[in-house]
Coordinates of C-alpha atoms and ligand atoms in Angstrom, one line a residue:
Chain A
K1 CA 29.5 -174.0 -16.7
V2 CA 28.5 -177.6 -17.3
L3 CA 25.2 -176.3 -18.7
Y4 CA 27.0 -173.9 -20.9
V5 CA 29.1 -176.7 -22.5
L6 CA 25.9 -178.8 -22.8
T7 CA 24.2 -175.9 -24.6
Q8 CA 27.1 -175.7 -27.1
L9 CA 27.1 -179.5 -27.7
C10 CA 23.4 -179.4 -28.2
G11 CA 23.6 -176.5 -30.6
L12 CA 26.4 -178.0 -32.7
T13 CA 24.7 -181.4 -32.9
M14 CA 21.5 -179.6 -34.1
I15 CA 23.5 -178.0 -36.9
V16 CA 25.2 -181.3 -37.9
L17 CA 21.9 -183.1 -37.9
V18 CA 20.2 -180.5 -40.1
A19 CA 23.1 -180.7 -42.6
T20 CA 22.7 -184.5 -42.5
W21 CA 19.0 -184.3 -43.0
I22 CA 19.1 -182.1 -46.1
G23 CA 22.2 -183.9 -47.4
Q24 CA 21.0 -187.5 -47.0
H25 CA 17.3 -187.0 -47.8
F26 CA 16.7 -183.8 -49.8
G27 CA 19.5 -183.6 -52.3
G28 CA 22.1 -181.3 -50.5
L29 CA 22.6 -177.7 -51.6
A30 CA 22.1 -176.0 -55.0
G31 CA 21.8 -172.5 -56.6
T32 CA 18.9 -170.7 -58.3
S33 CA 19.0 -173.2 -61.2
N34 CA 17.5 -175.8 -59.0
P35 CA 15.0 -174.0 -56.7
G36 CA 13.7 -177.2 -55.1
V37 CA 17.1 -177.9 -53.7
E38 CA 18.1 -174.3 -53.3
F39 CA 15.4 -174.4 -50.6
N40 CA 17.7 -176.5 -48.4
W41 CA 19.8 -173.4 -47.6
H42 CA 16.7 -172.1 -45.7
P43 CA 16.6 -174.6 -42.8
L44 CA 20.4 -174.8 -42.7
F45 CA 21.1 -171.0 -42.4
M46 CA 18.0 -170.4 -40.1
T47 CA 19.4 -173.1 -37.8
I48 CA 23.0 -171.7 -37.8
G49 CA 22.0 -168.0 -37.8
F50 CA 18.6 -167.5 -36.4
I51 CA 18.9 -170.2 -33.7
Y52 CA 22.5 -171.1 -32.9
L53 CA 24.1 -167.6 -33.3
Y54 CA 21.1 -165.8 -31.9
G55 CA 21.2 -168.0 -28.8
N56 CA 25.0 -167.7 -28.4
S57 CA 24.9 -164.0 -28.7
I58 CA 22.3 -163.8 -25.8
L59 CA 24.7 -166.0 -23.7
I60 CA 27.8 -163.9 -24.3
Y61 CA 27.3 -161.9 -21.1
R62 CA 27.0 -165.1 -19.1
G63 CA 29.7 -167.2 -20.6
F64 CA 32.5 -164.6 -20.4
R65 CA 31.9 -162.7 -17.2
T66 CA 35.5 -161.6 -16.8
T67 CA 35.8 -159.8 -20.2
R68 CA 35.5 -156.0 -20.4
K69 CA 31.9 -154.8 -20.8
K70 CA 32.7 -152.8 -23.9
T71 CA 34.2 -155.9 -25.6
L72 CA 31.2 -158.0 -24.7
K73 CA 28.8 -155.4 -26.1
L74 CA 30.7 -155.3 -29.4
T75 CA 30.7 -159.1 -29.5
H76 CA 27.0 -159.3 -28.7
A77 CA 26.2 -156.8 -31.5
G78 CA 28.7 -158.5 -33.8
I79 CA 27.3 -162.0 -33.4
H80 CA 23.7 -160.7 -33.7
M81 CA 24.8 -159.1 -37.0
G82 CA 26.2 -162.4 -38.2
A83 CA 22.9 -164.1 -37.2
F84 CA 21.0 -161.4 -39.2
I85 CA 23.0 -161.8 -42.4
L86 CA 22.6 -165.6 -42.4
T87 CA 18.8 -165.1 -41.7
V88 CA 18.5 -162.8 -44.7
I89 CA 20.2 -165.4 -47.0
A90 CA 17.9 -168.0 -45.5
L91 CA 14.9 -165.8 -46.5
K92 CA 16.2 -165.1 -49.9
T93 CA 16.6 -168.8 -50.7
V94 CA 13.2 -169.8 -49.5
F95 CA 11.5 -167.0 -51.6
D96 CA 13.6 -168.1 -54.6
S97 CA 12.5 -171.7 -54.1
H98 CA 8.9 -170.5 -54.4
N99 CA 9.2 -167.8 -57.1
L100 CA 11.5 -169.7 -59.4
A101 CA 9.5 -173.0 -59.1
N102 CA 7.5 -174.1 -62.1
P103 CA 4.6 -173.4 -61.5
P104 CA 5.5 -170.8 -58.8
I105 CA 4.5 -171.5 -55.2
P106 CA 2.6 -168.7 -53.4
N107 CA 4.4 -166.7 -50.7
M108 CA 3.5 -165.9 -47.1
Y109 CA 0.5 -168.2 -46.8
S110 CA 1.5 -170.3 -43.8
L111 CA 1.4 -169.7 -40.1
H112 CA 5.1 -170.7 -40.2
S113 CA 5.8 -167.8 -42.6
W114 CA 3.7 -165.3 -40.7
L115 CA 5.3 -166.1 -37.3
G116 CA 8.8 -166.6 -38.8
L117 CA 8.8 -163.2 -40.5
S118 CA 7.4 -161.6 -37.4
A119 CA 10.3 -163.0 -35.4
V120 CA 12.8 -161.6 -38.0
I121 CA 11.1 -158.2 -37.8
I122 CA 11.1 -158.2 -34.0
F123 CA 14.8 -159.1 -34.2
S124 CA 15.6 -156.2 -36.6
L125 CA 13.8 -153.6 -34.5
Q126 CA 15.5 -155.0 -31.4
Y127 CA 18.8 -154.6 -33.1
V128 CA 18.3 -150.9 -33.9
A129 CA 16.9 -150.3 -30.4
G130 CA 19.8 -152.1 -28.7
F131 CA 22.2 -150.1 -30.8
V132 CA 20.7 -146.8 -29.9
A133 CA 20.2 -147.6 -26.3
F134 CA 23.5 -149.3 -25.4
L135 CA 26.2 -148.6 -27.9
A136 CA 25.6 -145.2 -29.5
P137 CA 26.6 -142.3 -27.2
G138 CA 24.3 -139.6 -26.1
L139 CA 21.3 -141.4 -24.5
R140 CA 20.6 -140.4 -20.9
E141 CA 21.6 -143.0 -18.4
N142 CA 18.0 -143.4 -17.0
Y143 CA 16.7 -144.2 -20.4
R144 CA 19.3 -147.0 -20.8
I145 CA 18.3 -148.4 -17.4
A146 CA 14.6 -148.2 -18.3
M147 CA 15.2 -150.0 -21.7
M148 CA 17.0 -153.0 -20.2
P149 CA 14.0 -155.1 -19.0
L150 CA 12.3 -154.6 -22.3
H151 CA 15.5 -155.4 -24.2
I152 CA 15.8 -158.7 -22.3
Y153 CA 12.0 -159.5 -22.6
F154 CA 11.8 -158.9 -26.4
G155 CA 15.3 -160.5 -26.9
L156 CA 14.1 -163.7 -25.4
F157 CA 10.6 -163.5 -26.9
G158 CA 12.1 -163.2 -30.4
F159 CA 14.4 -166.1 -29.7
V160 CA 11.6 -168.4 -28.5
L161 CA 9.4 -167.3 -31.5
A162 CA 12.3 -168.3 -33.8
I163 CA 12.4 -171.7 -32.2
A164 CA 8.6 -172.2 -32.5
S165 CA 8.9 -171.1 -36.2
A166 CA 11.6 -173.7 -36.8
L167 CA 9.4 -176.4 -35.2
M168 CA 6.6 -175.5 -37.6
G169 CA 9.1 -175.4 -40.5
I170 CA 10.4 -178.9 -39.7
T171 CA 6.8 -180.1 -39.5
E172 CA 5.9 -178.6 -42.9
K173 CA 8.9 -179.9 -44.7
A174 CA 8.4 -183.4 -43.1
I175 CA 4.8 -183.5 -44.3
F176 CA 5.6 -182.1 -47.8
A177 CA 8.8 -184.0 -48.6
I178 CA 8.9 -187.3 -46.7
K179 CA 6.6 -189.3 -49.0
T180 CA 8.0 -192.7 -49.9
P181 CA 7.6 -194.1 -47.3
A182 CA 5.3 -191.4 -45.7
Y183 CA 6.2 -189.4 -42.6
S184 CA 3.4 -191.2 -40.8
T185 CA 5.3 -194.5 -41.0
L186 CA 8.3 -192.8 -39.3
P187 CA 11.1 -193.6 -41.8
P188 CA 14.7 -192.5 -41.0
A189 CA 14.1 -189.0 -42.5
G190 CA 11.1 -188.6 -40.2
V191 CA 12.9 -189.8 -37.1
L192 CA 15.7 -187.4 -37.9
A193 CA 13.2 -184.5 -38.4
N194 CA 11.7 -185.2 -34.9
V195 CA 15.1 -185.5 -33.2
I196 CA 16.1 -182.1 -34.8
G197 CA 12.9 -180.6 -33.4
V198 CA 13.6 -182.0 -29.9
L199 CA 17.1 -180.6 -30.0
Y200 CA 15.7 -177.1 -31.0
V201 CA 13.6 -177.3 -27.9
V202 CA 16.4 -178.4 -25.6
F203 CA 18.8 -175.8 -27.0
G204 CA 16.1 -173.1 -26.5
A205 CA 15.3 -174.2 -23.0
L206 CA 19.0 -174.2 -22.0
V207 CA 19.6 -170.7 -23.4
V208 CA 16.6 -169.2 -21.7
Y209 CA 17.5 -170.9 -18.4
L210 CA 21.1 -169.7 -18.5
A211 CA 20.0 -166.1 -19.5
T212 CA 17.4 -165.9 -16.7
E213 CA 18.9 -167.8 -13.7
Chain B
K1 CA -4.4 -154.7 -14.8
V2 CA -5.0 -153.5 -18.4
L3 CA -2.7 -156.3 -19.6
Y4 CA -4.6 -158.8 -17.5
V5 CA -7.9 -157.9 -19.1
L6 CA -6.2 -158.0 -22.5
T7 CA -4.9 -161.5 -21.8
Q8 CA -8.5 -162.7 -20.9
L9 CA -9.9 -161.1 -24.1
C10 CA -7.2 -162.7 -26.2
G11 CA -7.8 -166.1 -24.6
L12 CA -11.5 -166.0 -25.0
T13 CA -11.2 -164.8 -28.7
M14 CA -8.8 -167.7 -29.3
I15 CA -11.4 -170.2 -28.0
V16 CA -14.2 -168.7 -30.0
L17 CA -12.1 -168.8 -33.2
V18 CA -11.1 -172.4 -32.7
A19 CA -14.8 -173.3 -32.2
T20 CA -15.7 -171.3 -35.4
W21 CA -12.8 -173.0 -37.3
I22 CA -13.9 -176.5 -36.6
G23 CA -17.6 -175.7 -36.8
Q24 CA -17.5 -173.8 -40.1
H25 CA -14.8 -175.8 -42.0
F26 CA -14.4 -179.3 -40.5
G27 CA -17.9 -180.5 -39.6
G28 CA -18.3 -179.5 -35.9
L29 CA -18.2 -182.2 -33.2
A30 CA -19.0 -185.9 -33.2
G31 CA -18.5 -189.1 -31.2
T32 CA -16.6 -192.3 -31.9
S33 CA -18.9 -193.3 -34.7
N34 CA -17.3 -190.5 -36.9
P35 CA -13.6 -190.5 -36.0
G36 CA -12.7 -187.9 -38.6
V37 CA -15.0 -185.4 -36.9
E38 CA -14.4 -186.7 -33.4
F39 CA -10.9 -185.4 -34.0
N40 CA -12.2 -181.8 -33.6
W41 CA -12.5 -182.2 -29.9
H42 CA -8.7 -182.4 -29.8
P43 CA -7.9 -178.8 -30.9
L44 CA -10.9 -177.4 -29.0
F45 CA -10.1 -179.0 -25.6
M46 CA -6.4 -178.5 -25.9
T47 CA -7.1 -174.8 -26.5
I48 CA -9.5 -174.5 -23.6
G49 CA -7.7 -176.8 -21.2
F50 CA -4.0 -177.0 -22.0
I51 CA -3.6 -173.3 -23.1
Y52 CA -6.4 -171.1 -21.7
L53 CA -6.8 -172.8 -18.2
Y54 CA -3.1 -173.6 -17.9
G55 CA -2.3 -169.9 -18.5
N56 CA -5.0 -168.6 -16.2
S57 CA -3.9 -170.9 -13.4
I58 CA -0.4 -169.5 -13.7
L59 CA -1.8 -166.0 -13.4
I60 CA -4.0 -166.7 -10.3
Y61 CA -1.3 -165.4 -8.0
R62 CA -1.0 -162.2 -10.0
G63 CA -4.6 -161.4 -10.7
F64 CA -5.9 -161.8 -7.1
R65 CA -3.2 -160.5 -4.9
T66 CA -5.5 -159.7 -2.0
T67 CA -7.0 -163.2 -1.6
R68 CA -5.7 -165.5 1.1
K69 CA -2.7 -167.6 0.1
K70 CA -4.3 -170.9 1.0
T71 CA -7.3 -170.1 -1.2
L72 CA -5.0 -169.1 -4.1
K73 CA -3.1 -172.4 -3.8
L74 CA -6.3 -174.4 -3.9
T75 CA -7.6 -172.4 -6.9
H76 CA -4.2 -172.9 -8.6
A77 CA -4.3 -176.6 -8.0
G78 CA -8.0 -176.8 -8.9
I79 CA -7.7 -175.0 -12.3
H80 CA -4.7 -177.0 -13.2
M81 CA -6.7 -180.2 -12.5
G82 CA -9.5 -178.9 -14.8
A83 CA -6.8 -178.2 -17.5
F84 CA -5.5 -181.7 -17.0
I85 CA -8.9 -183.4 -17.4
L86 CA -9.7 -181.5 -20.6
T87 CA -6.2 -182.4 -21.9
V88 CA -6.8 -186.1 -21.3
I89 CA -10.1 -186.0 -23.2
A90 CA -8.3 -184.1 -26.0
L91 CA -5.7 -186.9 -26.1
K92 CA -8.4 -189.6 -26.1
T93 CA -10.3 -188.1 -29.0
V94 CA -7.2 -187.7 -31.2
F95 CA -6.0 -191.3 -30.5
D96 CA -9.6 -192.4 -31.3
S97 CA -9.5 -190.5 -34.6
H98 CA -6.5 -192.4 -35.6
N99 CA -7.3 -195.9 -34.2
L100 CA -10.9 -195.9 -35.3
A101 CA -10.2 -194.6 -38.8
N102 CA -10.5 -196.9 -41.8
P103 CA -7.7 -197.7 -42.5
P104 CA -6.2 -196.7 -39.1
I105 CA -3.7 -193.8 -39.0
P106 CA -0.4 -194.5 -37.1
N107 CA 0.1 -192.9 -33.7
M108 CA 3.0 -190.8 -32.3
Y109 CA 4.8 -190.3 -35.5
S110 CA 5.0 -186.5 -35.7
L111 CA 7.2 -183.9 -34.0
H112 CA 3.9 -182.4 -32.9
S113 CA 2.9 -185.6 -31.1
W114 CA 6.3 -186.1 -29.5
L115 CA 6.6 -182.5 -28.2
G116 CA 2.9 -182.3 -27.3
L117 CA 3.0 -185.5 -25.2
S118 CA 6.2 -184.3 -23.6
A119 CA 4.4 -181.1 -22.5
V120 CA 1.6 -183.2 -21.0
I121 CA 4.1 -185.4 -19.1
I122 CA 6.0 -182.4 -17.8
F123 CA 2.7 -180.9 -16.7
S124 CA 1.7 -184.1 -14.9
L125 CA 5.1 -184.4 -13.1
Q126 CA 4.9 -180.7 -12.2
Y127 CA 1.4 -181.3 -10.7
V128 CA 2.6 -184.1 -8.4
A129 CA 5.8 -182.1 -7.4
G130 CA 3.8 -178.9 -6.8
F131 CA 1.3 -180.8 -4.7
V132 CA 4.0 -182.5 -2.5
A133 CA 6.0 -179.3 -2.2
F134 CA 3.4 -176.7 -1.5
L135 CA 0.1 -178.3 -0.5
A136 CA 0.8 -181.5 1.4
P137 CA 2.0 -180.9 4.9
G138 CA 5.3 -182.2 6.3
L139 CA 7.9 -181.0 3.8
R140 CA 10.6 -178.9 5.5
E141 CA 10.4 -175.1 4.8
N142 CA 13.8 -174.9 3.2
Y143 CA 12.8 -177.6 0.6
R144 CA 9.8 -175.6 -0.3
I145 CA 11.9 -172.5 -0.9
A146 CA 14.4 -174.5 -2.9
M147 CA 11.6 -175.9 -5.1
M148 CA 10.1 -172.6 -6.0
P149 CA 12.4 -171.4 -8.8
L150 CA 12.3 -174.9 -10.4
H151 CA 8.5 -174.9 -10.1
I152 CA 8.3 -171.6 -11.9
Y153 CA 10.8 -172.5 -14.6
F154 CA 9.2 -175.8 -15.4
G155 CA 5.7 -174.4 -15.1
L156 CA 6.5 -171.7 -17.7
F157 CA 8.5 -174.1 -19.9
G158 CA 5.6 -176.6 -20.0
F159 CA 3.3 -173.8 -20.9
V160 CA 5.5 -172.4 -23.8
L161 CA 6.0 -176.0 -25.0
A162 CA 2.2 -176.4 -25.1
I163 CA 1.8 -173.3 -27.2
A164 CA 4.6 -174.4 -29.6
S165 CA 2.8 -177.8 -29.9
A166 CA -0.5 -176.1 -30.7
L167 CA 1.2 -174.1 -33.4
M168 CA 2.5 -177.3 -35.0
G169 CA -0.9 -178.9 -34.6
I170 CA -2.6 -176.0 -36.4
T171 CA 0.0 -176.2 -39.1
E172 CA -0.6 -179.9 -39.6
K173 CA -4.3 -179.7 -39.7
A174 CA -4.2 -176.8 -42.1
I175 CA -2.0 -178.8 -44.5
F176 CA -4.0 -182.0 -44.1
A177 CA -7.5 -180.7 -44.2
I178 CA -7.6 -177.4 -46.2
K179 CA -7.6 -178.8 -49.7
T180 CA -10.2 -177.2 -51.9
P181 CA -9.0 -174.5 -52.3
A182 CA -5.6 -175.4 -50.9
Y183 CA -4.0 -173.8 -47.8
S184 CA -1.4 -172.2 -50.0
T185 CA -4.0 -170.1 -51.7
L186 CA -5.0 -168.7 -48.3
P187 CA -8.7 -169.4 -48.3
P188 CA -10.9 -168.3 -45.3
A189 CA -10.1 -171.5 -43.4
G190 CA -6.4 -170.9 -43.9
V191 CA -6.5 -167.2 -42.8
L192 CA -8.5 -168.3 -39.7
A193 CA -5.9 -171.0 -38.9
N194 CA -3.1 -168.4 -39.0
V195 CA -5.1 -165.8 -36.9
I196 CA -5.6 -168.5 -34.3
G197 CA -1.9 -169.3 -34.3
V198 CA -1.0 -165.6 -33.9
L199 CA -3.5 -165.4 -30.9
Y200 CA -1.8 -168.4 -29.3
V201 CA 1.5 -166.5 -29.5
V202 CA 0.0 -163.2 -28.1
F203 CA -1.8 -165.1 -25.3
G204 CA 1.4 -166.9 -24.4
A205 CA 3.6 -163.8 -24.5
L206 CA 1.1 -161.9 -22.2
V207 CA 0.9 -164.8 -19.7
V208 CA 4.7 -165.2 -19.5
Y209 CA 5.2 -161.4 -19.2
L210 CA 2.6 -161.0 -16.4
A211 CA 4.1 -164.0 -14.6
T212 CA 7.7 -162.8 -14.7
E213 CA 7.4 -158.9 -14.5
Ligands
HEM1 C1 13.6 -170.4 -37.4 C2 13.6 -169.6 -38.4 C3 12.8 -169.6 -39.6 C4 12.2 -168.6 -40.1 C5 12.2 -167.1 -39.6 C6 11.5 -169.0 -41.3 C7 10.8 -168.1 -42.2 C8 10.1 -168.5 -43.3 C9 9.4 -167.6 -44.2 C10 9.2 -166.1 -44.0 C11 8.9 -168.4 -45.2 C12 8.0 -167.9 -46.3 C13 8.7 -167.9 -47.6 C14 7.8 -167.7 -48.8 O1 6.6 -167.5 -48.5 O2 8.2 -167.6 -49.9 C15 9.2 -169.8 -44.9 C16 8.9 -170.8 -45.7 C17 9.2 -172.1 -45.4 N1 10.0 -172.6 -44.4 FE1 10.9 -171.5 -43.0 N2 11.7 -170.3 -41.5 C18 12.5 -170.8 -40.5 C19 12.9 -172.1 -40.3 C20 12.6 -173.1 -41.1 C21 13.0 -174.5 -40.8 C22 14.0 -174.9 -39.8 C23 12.5 -175.3 -41.8 C24 12.7 -176.7 -41.9 C25 12.8 -177.3 -43.0 C26 11.6 -174.4 -42.6 C27 10.8 -174.8 -43.7 C28 10.0 -174.0 -44.5 C29 9.2 -174.4 -45.5 C30 8.9 -175.9 -45.9 C31 8.7 -173.3 -46.1 C32 7.7 -173.2 -47.4 C33 6.3 -173.3 -47.0 C34 5.8 -172.1 -46.3 O3 5.8 -171.0 -47.0 O4 5.4 -172.1 -45.1 N3 11.7 -173.1 -42.1 N4 10.0 -169.8 -43.8
HEM2 C1 18.6 -158.3 -32.3 C2 19.5 -157.9 -31.5 C3 19.6 -158.1 -30.1 C4 19.0 -159.1 -29.3 C5 18.0 -160.2 -29.7 C6 19.5 -158.9 -27.9 C7 19.1 -159.7 -26.9 C8 19.6 -159.6 -25.6 C9 19.2 -160.4 -24.5 C10 18.2 -161.6 -24.5 C11 19.9 -160.0 -23.4 C12 19.9 -160.6 -22.0 C13 21.1 -161.4 -21.8 C14 21.4 -161.8 -20.4 O1 20.7 -161.2 -19.5 O2 22.2 -162.7 -20.1 C15 20.7 -158.9 -23.8 C16 21.5 -158.1 -23.0 C17 22.1 -157.0 -23.4 N1 22.2 -156.5 -24.7 FE1 21.2 -157.2 -26.3 N2 20.3 -157.9 -27.9 C18 20.4 -157.4 -29.2 C19 21.1 -156.3 -29.6 C20 21.9 -155.5 -28.8 C21 22.7 -154.4 -29.2 C22 22.9 -153.9 -30.7 C23 23.3 -153.9 -28.1 C24 24.3 -152.8 -28.1 C25 25.5 -153.0 -27.7 C26 22.9 -154.7 -27.0 C27 23.3 -154.5 -25.7 C28 23.0 -155.3 -24.6 C29 23.4 -155.1 -23.3 C30 24.3 -154.0 -22.8 C31 22.9 -156.2 -22.5 C32 23.0 -156.3 -21.0 C33 24.0 -157.4 -20.6 C34 24.0 -157.5 -19.1 O3 24.5 -156.6 -18.4 O4 23.4 -158.5 -18.6 N3 22.0 -155.7 -27.4 N4 20.5 -158.6 -25.2
HEM3 C1 -1.4 -177.7 -27.3 C2 -1.7 -178.9 -27.0 C3 -1.6 -180.1 -27.9 C4 -1.1 -181.3 -27.5 C5 -0.4 -181.6 -26.2 C6 -1.3 -182.2 -28.6 C7 -0.9 -183.5 -28.6 C8 -1.1 -184.4 -29.6 C9 -0.7 -185.8 -29.6 C10 0.0 -186.5 -28.5 C11 -1.0 -186.3 -30.8 C12 -0.8 -187.8 -31.3 C13 -2.0 -188.6 -31.4 C14 -1.8 -189.9 -32.0 O1 -0.7 -190.2 -32.5 O2 -2.8 -190.7 -32.2 C15 -1.6 -185.3 -31.6 C16 -2.1 -185.4 -32.9 C17 -2.6 -184.4 -33.7 N1 -2.8 -183.1 -33.3 FE1 -2.4 -182.3 -31.4 N2 -2.0 -181.5 -29.6 C18 -2.2 -180.2 -29.2 C19 -2.9 -179.3 -29.9 C20 -3.3 -179.4 -31.2 C21 -4.0 -178.4 -32.0 C22 -4.4 -177.0 -31.4 C23 -4.2 -178.9 -33.2 C24 -4.9 -178.1 -34.3 C25 -5.7 -178.7 -35.1 C26 -3.7 -180.2 -33.2 C27 -3.7 -181.1 -34.3 C28 -3.3 -182.4 -34.3 C29 -3.3 -183.3 -35.5 C30 -3.8 -182.9 -36.9 C31 -2.9 -184.5 -35.1 C32 -2.8 -185.8 -36.0 C33 -1.4 -185.8 -36.7 C34 -0.3 -186.2 -35.7 O3 -0.3 -187.3 -35.1 O4 0.6 -185.3 -35.6 N3 -3.2 -180.5 -32.0 N4 -1.7 -184.1 -30.9
HEM4 C1 0.9 -178.7 -13.5 C2 0.7 -178.1 -12.4 C3 1.3 -176.8 -12.1 C4 1.9 -175.8 -12.9 C5 2.1 -175.9 -14.4 C6 2.3 -174.7 -12.1 C7 2.9 -173.5 -12.5 C8 3.2 -172.5 -11.7 C9 3.9 -171.3 -12.2 C10 4.3 -170.9 -13.6 C11 4.0 -170.4 -11.1 C12 4.6 -169.0 -11.1 C13 3.4 -168.0 -11.1 C14 3.9 -166.6 -10.7 O1 5.0 -166.5 -10.3 O2 3.0 -165.7 -10.9 C15 3.5 -171.1 -10.0 C16 3.5 -170.7 -8.7 C17 3.1 -171.4 -7.6 N1 2.6 -172.6 -7.6 FE1 2.3 -173.8 -9.2 N2 1.9 -175.0 -10.8 C18 1.4 -176.3 -10.8 C19 0.9 -177.0 -9.7 C20 0.9 -176.5 -8.4 C21 0.4 -177.2 -7.3 C22 -0.3 -178.5 -7.3 C23 0.6 -176.4 -6.2 C24 0.2 -176.7 -4.8 C25 -0.6 -175.9 -4.1 C26 1.3 -175.2 -6.6 C27 1.7 -174.1 -5.8 C28 2.3 -173.0 -6.3 C29 2.7 -171.9 -5.4 C30 2.6 -171.8 -3.9 C31 3.2 -170.9 -6.2 C32 3.9 -169.6 -5.8 C33 3.0 -168.4 -6.0 C34 3.8 -167.1 -5.6 O3 4.0 -167.0 -4.3 O4 4.2 -166.3 -6.4 N3 1.5 -175.3 -8.0 N4 3.0 -172.4 -10.4
ASC5 O1 -6.9 -184.9 -39.5 C1 -5.9 -185.6 -39.8 O2 -5.3 -185.6 -41.0 C2 -4.2 -186.6 -40.9 C3 -4.3 -187.6 -41.9 O3 -5.6 -188.1 -42.0 C4 -3.9 -187.1 -43.3 O4 -2.7 -187.8 -43.7 C5 -4.2 -187.0 -39.5 O5 -3.3 -187.8 -39.0 C6 -5.3 -186.5 -38.9 O6 -5.6 -186.7 -37.6

């Protein structure tokens, strides 16, 4: 219970700090007319959707043990859908920020983009599989039981991969965009980047601990 | 069993590719007289020590179930010691590559360095705690039993944090050092960097799966 509250505080702080980071140091938010700033939706919505909501949806079964199972399943599927929608917007804005730049920036070259997109694909497949196995009627009970360990393993694997992707993303952005003074001199924007990264790790460690204890 | 062999193949491929990467693209290995190239020991020894040996030591109890428990414990502690020694050398060479550079490069500014050093510290504390709890005589049996879940959780947490650190490290080096042509045009050195990163993730996922199934 204490750990659950701590997880929420950590998650919310993480979101506030990402908002502060892009607001104070990288020009806030913008639409397609300013692709360099439109980029900022990417870390913000990945953090809210693909990290905070993803983690919270995993914890639903732990935080609300007294609620009916059917309600929990619908909430779990619902929050995951919210996470997915924000993630798709976060992908759209980063691709825009590359394609609409002048000159355009190539797509899908980095380890960050390879592993990040892999995490999104694993998440999408997991969603369909989870839906078929646990919400749609018709599947035989022994199949459902056999699916559960895999569902949990790949659910947590995708979540940890999302966190690792976010750490690489923060690293890239800090190197690309913290220039005067440089990231290597640890200016406020650099310290903030590192603190956000540490919070991602603490949030992830707490979610995995609570989901497996 | 098949998965265990796959894990070893994946781990060895990972090491060979890191050696190829630094050998073909970044000038191989050197001593303190050439700090820019001395750096290359860092990814090589982190990969062999802090990823491959760390993972293998975790798997000792799974791969050799028929061996005596005492022998397994000594092997587990021994391989972890080997991992630790290579990790310390990997840290020395990267600090050298910063301090002996002209002009010197600042230390401990990046998220990679913060999380990487945290992983090393967690590993060191875990070593002492594991030694006291499971190898040294004298501790009451109920303490040993109470320690085990924490030992497993922090052992795997440190391992996953090491992998995440390596992913950030690869990302940094690719951005800093793949310049002509740039990383964003995905030249051979960039593709190799990304493949190494993918192998880190697959190796990590296999080790954690085998250790928790
Ligand atoms: C955790 C979930 C995340 C996922 C799944 C993800 C995914 C992606 C993908 C697929 C791209 C490639 C876009 C393209 O090639 O046009 C990308 C680019 C980028 N992302 Fe993320 N991202 C995540 C989080 C973050 C965060 C938190 C940051 C922090 C600022 C970030 C920074 C970047 C940067 C700088 C790029 C452009 C450089 C590159 O292509 O690697 N990302 N991301
Ligand atoms: C991307 C989508 C999904 C992810 C990442 C995911 C992830 C997870 C994880 C990590 C757990 C373990 C939680 C725990 O043990 O505390 C879990 C449990 C579960 N999930 Fe999902 N899930 C997804 C979609 C779905 C869907 C669509 C359903 C359909 C209702 C579903 C049904 C369940 C059920 C029934 C459990 C077991 C809860 C329990 O009894 O402990 N999941 N999920
Ligand atoms: C997985 C274990 C790893 C750990 C624990 C680790 C730890 C560290 C630490 C503590 C530093 C700071 C050194 C200083 O400030 O003088 C550092 C620097 C660096 N590491 Fe790693 N590292 C790891 C893996 C890697 C890998 C695989 C690469 C790939 C090339 C890499 C690339 C770098 C680079 C480029 C620097 C210098 C820039 C910076 O300070 O961030 N590291 N590493
Ligand atoms: C940094 C050092 C260490 C790390 C990261 C570490 C990590 C781990 C991990 C992850 C496991 C779970 C493996 C599994 O369940 O298959 C484990 C098990 C174990 N470790 Fe360690 N360990 C460390 C040091 C030690 C030391 C010094 C000892 C003293 C002998 C020790 C004794 C044990 C024992 C007895 C088990 C239980 C094996 C079992 O019965 O399943 N560990 N360790
Ligand atoms: O290889 C490296 O590249 C950077 C730096 O030289 C580029 O800014 C760094 O810290 C290294 O160790």
